[in-house]
PDB file of C-alpha atoms in Angstrom:
ATOM      1  CA  UNK A 124     -43.647  18.691   4.701  1.00  0.00           C
ATOM      2  CA  UNK A 125     -41.879  20.562   6.310  1.00  0.00           C
ATOM      3  CA  UNK A 126     -41.329  18.328   9.131  1.00  0.00           C
ATOM      4  CA  UNK A 127     -39.691  16.174   6.499  1.00  0.00           C
ATOM      5  CA  UNK A 128     -37.366  18.567   5.554  1.00  0.00           C
ATOM      6  CA  UNK A 129     -36.038  19.861   8.754  1.00  0.00           C
ATOM      7  CA  UNK A 130     -35.754  15.711   9.436  1.00  0.00           C
ATOM      8  CA  UNK A 131     -33.542  15.361   6.342  1.00  0.00           C
ATOM      9  CA  UNK A 132     -31.517  18.584   7.492  1.00  0.00           C
ATOM     10  CA  UNK A 133     -30.622  16.909  10.448  1.00  0.00           C
ATOM     11  CA  UNK A 134     -29.805  14.028   8.985  1.00  0.00           C
ATOM     12  CA  UNK A 135     -27.369  15.444   5.851  1.00  0.00           C
ATOM     13  CA  UNK A 136     -26.138  17.094   8.776  1.00  0.00           C
ATOM     14  CA  UNK A 137     -24.882  14.534  10.988  1.00  0.00           C
ATOM     15  CA  UNK A 138     -23.462  12.735   8.166  1.00  0.00           C
ATOM     16  CA  UNK A 139     -21.232  15.598   7.264  1.00  0.00           C
ATOM     17  CA  UNK A 140     -20.171  16.207  10.961  1.00  0.00           C
ATOM     18  CA  UNK A 141     -19.644  12.720  11.401  1.00  0.00           C
ATOM     19  CA  UNK A 142     -17.567  12.908   7.961  1.00  0.00           C
ATOM     20  CA  UNK A 143     -16.003  15.829   8.537  1.00  0.00           C
ATOM     21  CA  UNK A 144     -15.001  14.773  13.361  1.00  0.00           C
ATOM     22  CA  UNK A 145     -13.601  11.329  12.104  1.00  0.00           C
ATOM     23  CA  UNK A 146     -10.586   9.725  12.877  1.00  0.00           C
ATOM     24  CA  UNK A 147      -7.426   9.634  10.044  1.00  0.00           C
ATOM     25  CA  UNK A 148      -6.998   6.217   8.622  1.00  0.00           C
ATOM     26  CA  UNK A 149      -3.579   4.193   9.545  1.00  0.00           C
ATOM     27  CA  UNK A 150      -2.095   2.661   6.053  1.00  0.00           C
ATOM     28  CA  UNK A 151       0.295  -0.103   7.222  1.00  0.00           C
ATOM     29  CA  UNK A 152       2.705  -2.240   4.743  1.00  0.00           C
ATOM     30  CA  UNK A 153       6.196  -3.943   4.574  1.00  0.00           C
ATOM     31  CA  UNK A 154       8.707  -2.949   1.819  1.00  0.00           C
ATOM     32  CA  UNK A 155      11.233  -5.788   0.916  1.00  0.00           C
ATOM     33  CA  UNK A 156      14.502  -7.353  -1.133  1.00  0.00           C
ATOM     34  CA  UNK A 157      13.355 -10.200  -3.292  1.00  0.00           C
ATOM     35  CA  UNK A 158      17.124 -11.254  -3.097  1.00  0.00           C
ATOM     36  CA  UNK A 159      16.393 -14.789  -5.491  1.00  0.00           C
ATOM     37  CA  UNK A 160      14.413 -12.319  -7.628  1.00  0.00           C
ATOM     38  CA  UNK A 161      11.667 -14.864  -7.903  1.00  0.00           C
ATOM     39  CA  UNK A 162       8.829 -11.894  -7.413  1.00  0.00           C
ATOM     40  CA  UNK A 163       7.792 -13.269  -4.245  1.00  0.00           C
ATOM     41  CA  UNK A 164       8.778 -13.725  -0.750  1.00  0.00           C
ATOM     42  CA  UNK A 165      10.918 -16.404   0.556  1.00  0.00           C
ATOM     43  CA  UNK A 166      12.887 -16.654   3.854  1.00  0.00           C
ATOM     44  CA  UNK A 167      15.671 -15.587   2.222  1.00  0.00           C
ATOM     45  CA  UNK A 168      13.520 -12.031   1.385  1.00  0.00           C
ATOM     46  CA  UNK A 169      15.607  -9.275   3.441  1.00  0.00           C
ATOM     47  CA  UNK A 170      13.143  -6.337   4.631  1.00  0.00           C
ATOM     48  CA  UNK A 171      13.992  -2.354   3.916  1.00  0.00           C
ATOM     49  CA  UNK A 172      14.821  -0.603   6.392  1.00  0.00           C
ATOM     50  CA  UNK A 173      14.358   3.368   4.459  1.00  0.00           C
ATOM     51  CA  UNK A 174      12.284   2.256   1.887  1.00  0.00           C
ATOM     52  CA  UNK A 175      10.072   5.381   0.409  1.00  0.00           C
ATOM     53  CA  UNK A 176       6.539   4.610  -0.399  1.00  0.00           C
ATOM     54  CA  UNK A 177       3.419   7.326  -1.187  1.00  0.00           C
ATOM     55  CA  UNK A 178       0.012   7.192  -1.141  1.00  0.00           C
ATOM     56  CA  UNK A 179      -1.362   8.900  -4.487  1.00  0.00           C
ATOM     57  CA  UNK A 180      -4.989   8.926  -4.508  1.00  0.00           C
ATOM     58  CA  UNK A 181      -5.946   9.922  -8.202  1.00  0.00           C
ATOM     59  CA  UNK A 182     -10.241  10.538  -9.669  1.00  0.00           C
ATOM     60  CA  UNK A 183     -11.025   8.249 -11.039  1.00  0.00           C
ATOM     61  CA  UNK A 184     -12.307   9.796 -14.261  1.00  0.00           C
ATOM     62  CA  UNK A 185     -10.336  12.406 -15.266  1.00  0.00           C
ATOM     63  CA  UNK A 186      -6.573  10.158 -14.202  1.00  0.00           C
ATOM     64  CA  UNK A 187      -5.568  13.683 -11.512  1.00  0.00           C
ATOM     65  CA  UNK A 188      -4.371  13.000  -8.025  1.00  0.00           C
ATOM     66  CA  UNK A 189      -6.265  14.471  -5.851  1.00  0.00           C
ATOM     67  CA  UNK A 190      -4.159  13.260  -2.899  1.00  0.00           C
ATOM     68  CA  UNK A 191      -0.809  12.237  -2.743  1.00  0.00           C
ATOM     69  CA  UNK A 192       1.641  11.730   1.099  1.00  0.00           C
ATOM     70  CA  UNK A 193       5.531  10.682   1.858  1.00  0.00           C
ATOM     71  CA  UNK A 194       5.976   8.230   4.167  1.00  0.00           C
ATOM     72  CA  UNK A 195       9.217   5.843   5.263  1.00  0.00           C
ATOM     73  CA  UNK A 196       9.795   2.338   6.067  1.00  0.00           C
ATOM     74  CA  UNK A 197      11.332   1.649   9.604  1.00  0.00           C
ATOM     75  CA  UNK A 198      14.803  -0.299  10.788  1.00  0.00           C
ATOM     76  CA  UNK A 199      12.208  -3.433   9.962  1.00  0.00           C
ATOM     77  CA  UNK A 200      10.988  -2.693   6.391  1.00  0.00           C
ATOM     78  CA  UNK A 201       7.496  -1.856   7.951  1.00  0.00           C
ATOM     79  CA  UNK A 202       5.701   1.660   7.179  1.00  0.00           C
ATOM     80  CA  UNK A 203       2.644   3.347   9.098  1.00  0.00           C
ATOM     81  CA  UNK A 204       0.926   6.858   6.659  1.00  0.00           C
ATOM     82  CA  UNK A 205      -0.844   8.742   8.228  1.00  0.00           C
ATOM     83  CA  UNK A 206      -4.646   9.651   5.695  1.00  0.00           C
ATOM     84  CA  UNK A 207      -6.175  12.413   6.970  1.00  0.00           C
ATOM     85  CA  UNK A 208      -8.995  12.626   5.248  1.00  0.00           C
ATOM     86  CA  UNK A 209     -10.989  10.266   3.590  1.00  0.00           C
ATOM     87  CA  UNK A 210     -10.371   9.690   0.021  1.00  0.00           C
ATOM     88  CA  UNK A 211     -14.696   9.353  -1.205  1.00  0.00           C
ATOM     89  CA  UNK A 212     -14.324   7.463  -4.855  1.00  0.00           C
ATOM     90  CA  UNK A 213     -10.803   8.628  -5.569  1.00  0.00           C
ATOM     91  CA  UNK A 214      -8.223   5.368  -6.629  1.00  0.00           C
ATOM     92  CA  UNK A 215      -5.988   5.199  -4.188  1.00  0.00           C
ATOM     93  CA  UNK A 216      -2.479   3.372  -4.140  1.00  0.00           C
ATOM     94  CA  UNK A 217       0.334   3.155  -1.959  1.00  0.00           C
ATOM     95  CA  UNK A 218       3.362   3.149  -4.717  1.00  0.00           C
ATOM     96  CA  UNK A 219       7.523   2.236  -4.123  1.00  0.00           C
ATOM     97  CA  UNK A 220       9.152   5.327  -4.855  1.00  0.00           C
ATOM     98  CA  UNK A 221      13.124   4.601  -3.558  1.00  0.00           C
ATOM     99  CA  UNK A 222      14.723   1.891  -2.123  1.00  0.00           C
ATOM    100  CA  UNK A 223      17.196   2.668   0.285  1.00  0.00           C
ATOM    101  CA  UNK A 224      19.370  -0.203  -0.839  1.00  0.00           C
ATOM    102  CA  UNK A 225      21.608  -0.092  -3.343  1.00  0.00           C
ATOM    103  CA  UNK A 226      22.581  -3.312  -4.177  1.00  0.00           C
ATOM    104  CA  UNK A 227      18.788  -3.714  -4.654  1.00  0.00           C
ATOM    105  CA  UNK A 228      16.748  -1.130  -6.482  1.00  0.00           C
ATOM    106  CA  UNK A 229      14.640  -2.484  -9.420  1.00  0.00           C
ATOM    107  CA  UNK A 230      11.443  -2.418  -8.698  1.00  0.00           C
ATOM    108  CA  UNK A 231       9.435  -5.767  -9.239  1.00  0.00           C
ATOM    109  CA  UNK A 232       6.052  -5.229 -11.184  1.00  0.00           C
ATOM    110  CA  UNK A 233       3.105  -6.269  -9.958  1.00  0.00           C
ATOM    111  CA  UNK A 234       4.829  -5.647  -6.998  1.00  0.00           C
ATOM    112  CA  UNK A 235       5.500  -1.711  -6.441  1.00  0.00           C
ATOM    113  CA  UNK A 236       2.426  -1.047  -5.915  1.00  0.00           C
ATOM    114  CA  UNK A 237      -0.706  -1.655  -3.855  1.00  0.00           C
ATOM    115  CA  UNK A 238      -4.212  -0.419  -3.997  1.00  0.00           C
ATOM    116  CA  UNK A 239      -5.727   0.427  -1.361  1.00  0.00           C
ATOM    117  CA  UNK A 240      -9.624   1.261   0.244  1.00  0.00           C
ATOM    118  CA  UNK A 241      -9.097   4.934   2.288  1.00  0.00           C
ATOM    119  CA  UNK A 242     -12.941   5.900   2.710  1.00  0.00           C
ATOM    120  CA  UNK A 243     -15.663   5.056   5.403  1.00  0.00           C
ATOM    121  CA  UNK A 244     -18.703   3.949   2.761  1.00  0.00           C
ATOM    122  CA  UNK A 245     -17.821   0.781   1.522  1.00  0.00           C
ATOM    123  CA  UNK A 246     -19.100  -1.058   5.262  1.00  0.00           C
ATOM    124  CA  UNK A 247     -15.352  -1.810   7.399  1.00  0.00           C
ATOM    125  CA  UNK A 248     -15.291  -0.067  10.471  1.00  0.00           C
ATOM    126  CA  UNK A 249     -11.339  -0.258  11.151  1.00  0.00           C
ATOM    127  CA  UNK A 250      -9.777   2.872  10.759  1.00  0.00           C
ATOM    128  CA  UNK A 251      -5.972   1.113   9.610  1.00  0.00           C
ATOM    129  CA  UNK A 252      -6.279   0.162   6.191  1.00  0.00           C
ATOM    130  CA  UNK A 253      -3.334  -2.986   5.061  1.00  0.00           C
ATOM    131  CA  UNK A 254      -1.596  -2.611   1.418  1.00  0.00           C
ATOM    132  CA  UNK A 255       0.186  -6.009   0.371  1.00  0.00           C
ATOM    133  CA  UNK A 256       3.924  -6.256   0.584  1.00  0.00           C
ATOM    134  CA  UNK A 257       5.679  -3.996  -2.313  1.00  0.00           C
ATOM    135  CA  UNK A 258       9.805  -5.104  -3.170  1.00  0.00           C
ATOM    136  CA  UNK A 259      12.251  -4.203  -5.130  1.00  0.00           C
ATOM    137  CA  UNK A 260      14.469  -7.088  -6.550  1.00  0.00           C
ATOM    138  CA  UNK A 261      18.195  -7.827  -5.898  1.00  0.00           C
ATOM    139  CA  UNK A 262      20.276  -6.364  -8.294  1.00  0.00           C
ATOM    140  CA  UNK A 263      22.478 -10.281  -8.072  1.00  0.00           C
ATOM    141  CA  UNK A 264      20.208 -12.955  -6.905  1.00  0.00           C
ATOM    142  CA  UNK A 265      21.785 -14.619  -3.198  1.00  0.00           C
ATOM    143  CA  UNK A 266      24.348 -18.507  -3.836  1.00  0.00           C
ATOM    144  CA  UNK A 267      21.746 -20.227  -2.015  1.00  0.00           C
ATOM    145  CA  UNK A 268      18.705 -18.943  -3.591  1.00  0.00           C
ATOM    146  CA  UNK A 269      18.671 -22.004  -5.837  1.00  0.00           C
ATOM    147  CA  UNK A 270      18.120 -24.170  -2.737  1.00  0.00           C
ATOM    148  CA  UNK A 271      15.357 -22.015  -1.562  1.00  0.00           C
ATOM    149  CA  UNK A 272      13.917 -22.647  -4.517  1.00  0.00           C
ATOM    150  CA  UNK A 273      13.716 -26.159  -4.638  1.00  0.00           C
ATOM    151  CA  UNK A 274      11.419 -25.671  -1.803  1.00  0.00           C
ATOM    152  CA  UNK A 275       8.758 -24.600  -3.536  1.00  0.00           C
ATOM    153  CA  UNK A 276       9.540 -26.964  -6.485  1.00  0.00           C
ATOM    154  CA  UNK A 277      11.120 -24.528  -9.475  1.00  0.00           C
ATOM    155  CA  UNK A 278      14.350 -24.335 -11.052  1.00  0.00           C
ATOM    156  CA  UNK A 279      16.110 -20.898 -12.075  1.00  0.00           C
ATOM    157  CA  UNK A 280      14.729 -22.078 -16.013  1.00  0.00           C
ATOM    158  CA  UNK A 281      11.136 -21.631 -14.784  1.00  0.00           C
ATOM    159  CA  UNK A 282      11.924 -17.810 -12.871  1.00  0.00           C
TER     160      UNK A 282
END
């Protein structure tokens, strides 16, 4: 019995040390401007330099924020955010904060946040987590959008 207790204690110690010394997560994604205001990326989509985002984790029972870190997109609209902890069972999202472009600053509902799993207790072995691209709507659609949307067989009345 004593051997079993020692064995279990050593296993728990190993797991806690492995978790404490694990690599941080790298959350990657892109911010874009939906220049045609159609709700998805098109050939006319513009990626937003200086777009501000945040990773926000909440306790799934109390809904209280347990972790938050900010990030900014580079000249290609790409952001890389280092998350230095395992967020366990918390619900984590990358959320749009600010566009960085005054002509394209309306958050696109449904594309303004992306869920990410920030735990190692899920079978994923990579330290990199990819968030879905998130977008803002242009204040005015481009004149060429009608032609672009014809590629998708959509007209202005359908979007």
